[in-house]
Amino acid sequence: MKLAPRQSLFIVFEKPAARDGASGENFPEAAPWVSLPEKWNLRLESPFGEVRELKEVTPGSLTDNADPFVRHFSGTMVYTADAKLPVRPKGSRVTLDLGNVGDMAEVRVNGTLVGGVWTAPYTLDITDALRKGNNKIEIRIVNTWNNRLIGDTTLPEAERRTSCPVRTLRADSPLQPSGMLSQPRLLLLPL
């Protein structure tokens, strides 16, 4: 069994394993397939009804953005891009490798929910949702309240939207990496 750092899973043995001396590759290596767009459209949706649209965003932490709203954003980040794909080679599956996200992600391909991830590895099998030609990829990422709480400490009290009964965060507290932190990749995994 091979697990990434902090990865978890459930293992269910339905029947005893056969002792037939099976051998072979336990962990076939995935190979890069088709590159996804480098730039994504991004919609920021806060729980307070605030919405911000950003075009042609390169993956990376939102905390590096100069705009205080984006830098301190907490809520749902919806990344979308179109990818033109060839026919998948027979005898393979397609995995979407998100690399790293801050903090949890849900992925839809062509409107079909393919799953969610909250620990490494941030990968999902998207084979059954793909089609030849244009494919719409949507990655919805949510983060914690940490960055918004820090950002709100820099505002006058009347303008703050968040609060916490125990103040452990200050304006100079470090921000948590947020959003699509690395460029997603499509990988082919042999069956």
mmCIF file of C-alpha atoms in Angstrom:
data_model
loop_
_atom_site.group_PDB
_atom_site.id
_atom_site.type_symbol
_atom_site.label_atom_id
_atom_site.label_comp_id
_atom_site.label_asym_id
_atom_site.label_seq_id
_atom_site.Cartn_x
_atom_site.Cartn_y
_atom_site.Cartn_z
ATOM 1 C CA MET A 1 0.000 0.000 0.000
ATOM 2 C CA LYS A 2 1.302 3.448 -0.883
ATOM 3 C CA LEU A 3 -0.117 6.541 0.871
ATOM 4 C CA ALA A 4 0.721 10.218 0.489
ATOM 5 C CA PRO A 5 1.407 12.317 3.600
ATOM 6 C CA ARG A 6 -1.791 12.700 5.666
ATOM 7 C CA GLN A 7 -3.754 10.545 3.205
ATOM 8 C CA SER A 8 -6.413 8.299 4.652
ATOM 9 C CA LEU A 9 -8.608 5.563 3.272
ATOM 10 C CA PHE A 10 -10.836 2.695 4.296
ATOM 11 C CA ILE A 11 -9.821 -0.866 3.491
ATOM 12 C CA VAL A 12 -12.533 -3.504 3.358
ATOM 13 C CA PHE A 13 -11.668 -7.174 2.871
ATOM 14 C CA GLU A 14 -14.792 -8.900 1.574
ATOM 15 C CA LYS A 15 -13.225 -12.341 1.251
ATOM 16 C CA PRO A 16 -9.881 -13.978 1.989
ATOM 17 C CA ALA A 17 -7.095 -13.207 -0.446
ATOM 18 C CA ALA A 18 -5.979 -15.960 -2.802
ATOM 19 C CA ARG A 19 -2.402 -17.129 -2.398
ATOM 20 C CA ASP A 20 -1.675 -17.728 -6.054
ATOM 21 C CA GLY A 21 1.730 -16.072 -6.144
ATOM 22 C CA ALA A 22 0.453 -13.130 -8.191
ATOM 23 C CA SER A 23 3.135 -10.703 -9.183
ATOM 24 C CA GLY A 24 3.287 -7.511 -11.144
ATOM 25 C CA GLU A 25 3.361 -3.799 -10.723
ATOM 26 C CA ASN A 26 1.423 -2.809 -7.593
ATOM 27 C CA PHE A 27 1.723 0.898 -8.263
ATOM 28 C CA PRO A 28 1.823 1.615 -11.990
ATOM 29 C CA GLU A 29 3.257 5.047 -12.671
ATOM 30 C CA ALA A 30 0.976 7.681 -14.133
ATOM 31 C CA ALA A 31 2.326 9.594 -17.122
ATOM 32 C CA PRO A 32 1.498 13.171 -18.152
ATOM 33 C CA TRP A 33 -1.168 13.199 -20.858
ATOM 34 C CA VAL A 34 -2.523 16.527 -22.138
ATOM 35 C CA SER A 35 -1.687 19.911 -20.649
ATOM 36 C CA LEU A 36 -4.503 21.888 -19.082
ATOM 37 C CA PRO A 37 -4.726 25.651 -19.670
ATOM 38 C CA GLU A 38 -2.234 27.705 -17.658
ATOM 39 C CA LYS A 39 -4.834 30.417 -16.994
ATOM 40 C CA TRP A 40 -8.206 29.889 -15.318
ATOM 41 C CA ASN A 41 -11.302 31.988 -14.742
ATOM 42 C CA LEU A 42 -11.980 32.437 -11.036
ATOM 43 C CA ARG A 43 -15.179 33.357 -9.222
ATOM 44 C CA LEU A 44 -14.910 34.171 -5.519
ATOM 45 C CA GLU A 45 -18.162 33.620 -3.575
ATOM 46 C CA SER A 46 -18.184 34.650 0.081
ATOM 47 C CA PRO A 47 -20.853 33.492 2.541
ATOM 48 C CA PHE A 48 -21.858 37.165 2.873
ATOM 49 C CA GLY A 49 -22.983 37.380 -0.765
ATOM 50 C CA GLU A 50 -19.834 39.129 -1.957
ATOM 51 C CA VAL A 51 -18.786 37.985 -5.436
ATOM 52 C CA ARG A 52 -15.662 38.818 -7.414
ATOM 53 C CA GLU A 53 -14.812 37.571 -10.925
ATOM 54 C CA LEU A 54 -11.177 37.311 -12.012
ATOM 55 C CA LYS A 55 -10.151 36.373 -15.554
ATOM 56 C CA GLU A 56 -7.055 34.473 -16.668
ATOM 57 C CA VAL A 57 -5.705 33.662 -13.224
ATOM 58 C CA THR A 58 -2.512 31.638 -12.903
ATOM 59 C CA PRO A 59 -2.628 29.026 -10.118
ATOM 60 C CA GLY A 60 -0.966 30.143 -6.889
ATOM 61 C CA SER A 61 -2.011 31.211 -3.421
ATOM 62 C CA LEU A 62 -4.601 33.994 -3.315
ATOM 63 C CA THR A 63 -2.683 35.339 -0.324
ATOM 64 C CA ASP A 64 -0.050 36.654 -2.786
ATOM 65 C CA ASN A 65 -2.608 38.973 -4.445
ATOM 66 C CA ALA A 66 -2.280 42.742 -3.855
ATOM 67 C CA ASP A 67 -6.076 43.223 -3.545
ATOM 68 C CA PRO A 68 -7.014 42.905 0.170
ATOM 69 C CA PHE A 69 -10.382 41.292 -0.717
ATOM 70 C CA VAL A 70 -8.639 38.512 -2.664
ATOM 71 C CA ARG A 71 -5.680 38.175 -0.286
ATOM 72 C CA HIS A 72 -7.955 37.757 2.772
ATOM 73 C CA PHE A 73 -10.734 35.857 0.970
ATOM 74 C CA SER A 74 -12.499 33.031 2.788
ATOM 75 C CA GLY A 75 -15.316 31.149 1.083
ATOM 76 C CA THR A 76 -15.735 29.273 -2.199
ATOM 77 C CA MET A 77 -13.304 29.739 -5.072
ATOM 78 C CA VAL A 78 -14.646 28.429 -8.403
ATOM 79 C CA TYR A 79 -11.934 27.862 -11.026
ATOM 80 C CA THR A 80 -13.101 27.041 -14.561
ATOM 81 C CA ALA A 81 -11.302 26.255 -17.792
ATOM 82 C CA ASP A 82 -11.983 24.503 -21.077
ATOM 83 C CA ALA A 83 -9.661 21.739 -22.260
ATOM 84 C CA LYS A 84 -9.652 20.224 -25.735
ATOM 85 C CA LEU A 85 -8.823 16.532 -25.361
ATOM 86 C CA PRO A 86 -8.056 13.727 -27.793
ATOM 87 C CA VAL A 87 -9.495 10.234 -27.464
ATOM 88 C CA ARG A 88 -8.095 8.503 -24.378
ATOM 89 C CA PRO A 89 -5.736 5.636 -25.204
ATOM 90 C CA LYS A 90 -7.316 2.210 -24.675
ATOM 91 C CA GLY A 91 -6.269 0.409 -21.522
ATOM 92 C CA SER A 92 -5.839 3.580 -19.474
ATOM 93 C CA ARG A 93 -7.670 5.816 -17.023
ATOM 94 C CA VAL A 94 -7.355 9.606 -16.683
ATOM 95 C CA THR A 95 -6.509 11.153 -13.343
ATOM 96 C CA LEU A 96 -6.781 14.845 -12.520
ATOM 97 C CA ASP A 97 -3.888 15.761 -10.235
ATOM 98 C CA LEU A 98 -4.596 19.067 -8.482
ATOM 99 C CA GLY A 99 -1.136 19.139 -6.938
ATOM 100 C CA ASN A 100 -2.037 21.067 -3.811
ATOM 101 C CA VAL A 101 -5.051 23.146 -2.800
ATOM 102 C CA GLY A 102 -5.896 25.292 0.194
ATOM 103 C CA ASP A 103 -8.000 23.641 1.676
ATOM 104 C CA MET A 104 -10.619 21.275 0.141
ATOM 105 C CA ALA A 105 -11.761 20.799 -3.451
ATOM 106 C CA GLU A 106 -14.739 19.427 -5.364
ATOM 107 C CA VAL A 107 -14.365 18.741 -9.091
ATOM 108 C CA ARG A 108 -16.915 18.686 -11.900
ATOM 109 C CA VAL A 109 -16.123 17.708 -15.469
ATOM 110 C CA ASN A 110 -18.706 18.603 -18.116
ATOM 111 C CA GLY A 111 -21.200 19.240 -15.323
ATOM 112 C CA THR A 112 -20.685 15.819 -13.707
ATOM 113 C CA LEU A 113 -19.478 15.708 -10.117
ATOM 114 C CA VAL A 114 -16.407 13.446 -10.116
ATOM 115 C CA GLY A 115 -15.570 13.793 -6.424
ATOM 116 C CA GLY A 116 -14.000 15.793 -3.666
ATOM 117 C CA VAL A 117 -10.595 15.812 -2.002
ATOM 118 C CA TRP A 118 -9.474 17.143 1.359
ATOM 119 C CA THR A 119 -6.117 15.415 1.885
ATOM 120 C CA ALA A 120 -3.117 14.481 -0.213
ATOM 121 C CA PRO A 121 -2.958 13.198 -2.795
ATOM 122 C CA TYR A 122 -5.329 15.709 -4.355
ATOM 123 C CA THR A 123 -6.173 13.410 -7.280
ATOM 124 C CA LEU A 124 -9.416 12.138 -8.814
ATOM 125 C CA ASP A 125 -10.226 9.649 -11.556
ATOM 126 C CA ILE A 126 -12.193 11.682 -14.113
ATOM 127 C CA THR A 127 -12.241 9.142 -16.963
ATOM 128 C CA ASP A 128 -15.986 8.534 -17.077
ATOM 129 C CA ALA A 129 -16.854 12.249 -17.290
ATOM 130 C CA LEU A 130 -14.481 13.065 -20.176
ATOM 131 C CA ARG A 131 -15.322 13.212 -23.859
ATOM 132 C CA LYS A 132 -13.329 13.755 -27.031
ATOM 133 C CA GLY A 133 -13.078 17.446 -27.884
ATOM 134 C CA ASN A 134 -13.981 20.313 -25.584
ATOM 135 C CA ASN A 135 -14.330 19.554 -21.861
ATOM 136 C CA LYS A 136 -15.320 22.003 -19.141
ATOM 137 C CA ILE A 137 -13.337 21.579 -15.916
ATOM 138 C CA GLU A 138 -14.670 23.197 -12.732
ATOM 139 C CA ILE A 139 -12.718 23.072 -9.479
ATOM 140 C CA ARG A 140 -14.499 24.427 -6.392
ATOM 141 C CA ILE A 141 -12.146 25.091 -3.498
ATOM 142 C CA VAL A 142 -13.164 26.161 0.003
ATOM 143 C CA ASN A 143 -10.879 27.391 2.738
ATOM 144 C CA THR A 144 -11.120 28.177 6.433
ATOM 145 C CA TRP A 145 -12.099 31.498 8.034
ATOM 146 C CA ASN A 146 -8.499 32.156 9.046
ATOM 147 C CA ASN A 147 -7.581 34.645 6.295
ATOM 148 C CA ARG A 148 -10.856 36.589 6.552
ATOM 149 C CA LEU A 149 -10.486 36.875 10.336
ATOM 150 C CA ILE A 150 -6.964 38.265 9.871
ATOM 151 C CA GLY A 151 -8.114 40.675 7.156
ATOM 152 C CA ASP A 152 -11.030 41.916 9.234
ATOM 153 C CA THR A 153 -8.665 42.871 12.085
ATOM 154 C CA THR A 154 -7.243 45.552 9.770
ATOM 155 C CA LEU A 155 -10.669 47.182 9.303
ATOM 156 C CA PRO A 156 -12.575 49.531 11.601
ATOM 157 C CA GLU A 157 -14.898 47.488 13.825
ATOM 158 C CA ALA A 158 -18.042 48.725 12.044
ATOM 159 C CA GLU A 159 -16.765 47.306 8.710
ATOM 160 C CA ARG A 160 -15.802 43.843 9.987
ATOM 161 C CA ARG A 161 -17.900 40.896 8.795
ATOM 162 C CA THR A 162 -16.358 38.202 10.986
ATOM 163 C CA SER A 163 -15.554 37.843 14.652
ATOM 164 C CA CYS A 164 -14.279 35.249 17.055
ATOM 165 C CA PRO A 165 -14.880 35.226 20.828
ATOM 166 C CA VAL A 166 -11.241 34.314 21.463
ATOM 167 C CA ARG A 167 -8.872 36.539 19.501
ATOM 168 C CA THR A 168 -5.889 34.464 18.543
ATOM 169 C CA LEU A 169 -5.314 36.151 15.172
ATOM 170 C CA ARG A 170 -3.938 39.645 14.604
ATOM 171 C CA ALA A 171 -3.315 41.769 11.514
ATOM 172 C CA ASP A 172 0.279 40.499 11.396
ATOM 173 C CA SER A 173 -0.639 36.797 11.783
ATOM 174 C CA PRO A 174 0.539 34.628 8.856
ATOM 175 C CA LEU A 175 -2.065 33.888 6.193
ATOM 176 C CA GLN A 176 -2.830 30.287 5.218
ATOM 177 C CA PRO A 177 -2.170 29.374 1.562
ATOM 178 C CA SER A 178 -5.506 29.585 -0.231
ATOM 179 C CA GLY A 179 -6.964 28.461 -3.571
ATOM 180 C CA MET A 180 -5.475 26.396 -6.394
ATOM 181 C CA LEU A 181 -1.856 26.380 -5.238
ATOM 182 C CA SER A 182 -0.326 24.568 -8.226
ATOM 183 C CA GLN A 183 -1.104 23.911 -11.879
ATOM 184 C CA PRO A 184 -3.454 20.895 -12.246
ATOM 185 C CA ARG A 185 -2.299 18.067 -14.511
ATOM 186 C CA LEU A 186 -4.016 15.309 -16.460
ATOM 187 C CA LEU A 187 -2.294 11.954 -16.030
ATOM 188 C CA LEU A 188 -2.776 8.624 -17.801
ATOM 189 C CA LEU A 189 -2.754 5.573 -15.582
ATOM 190 C CA PRO A 190 -2.393 2.167 -17.264
ATOM 191 C CA LEU A 191 -4.919 -0.469 -16.249
#
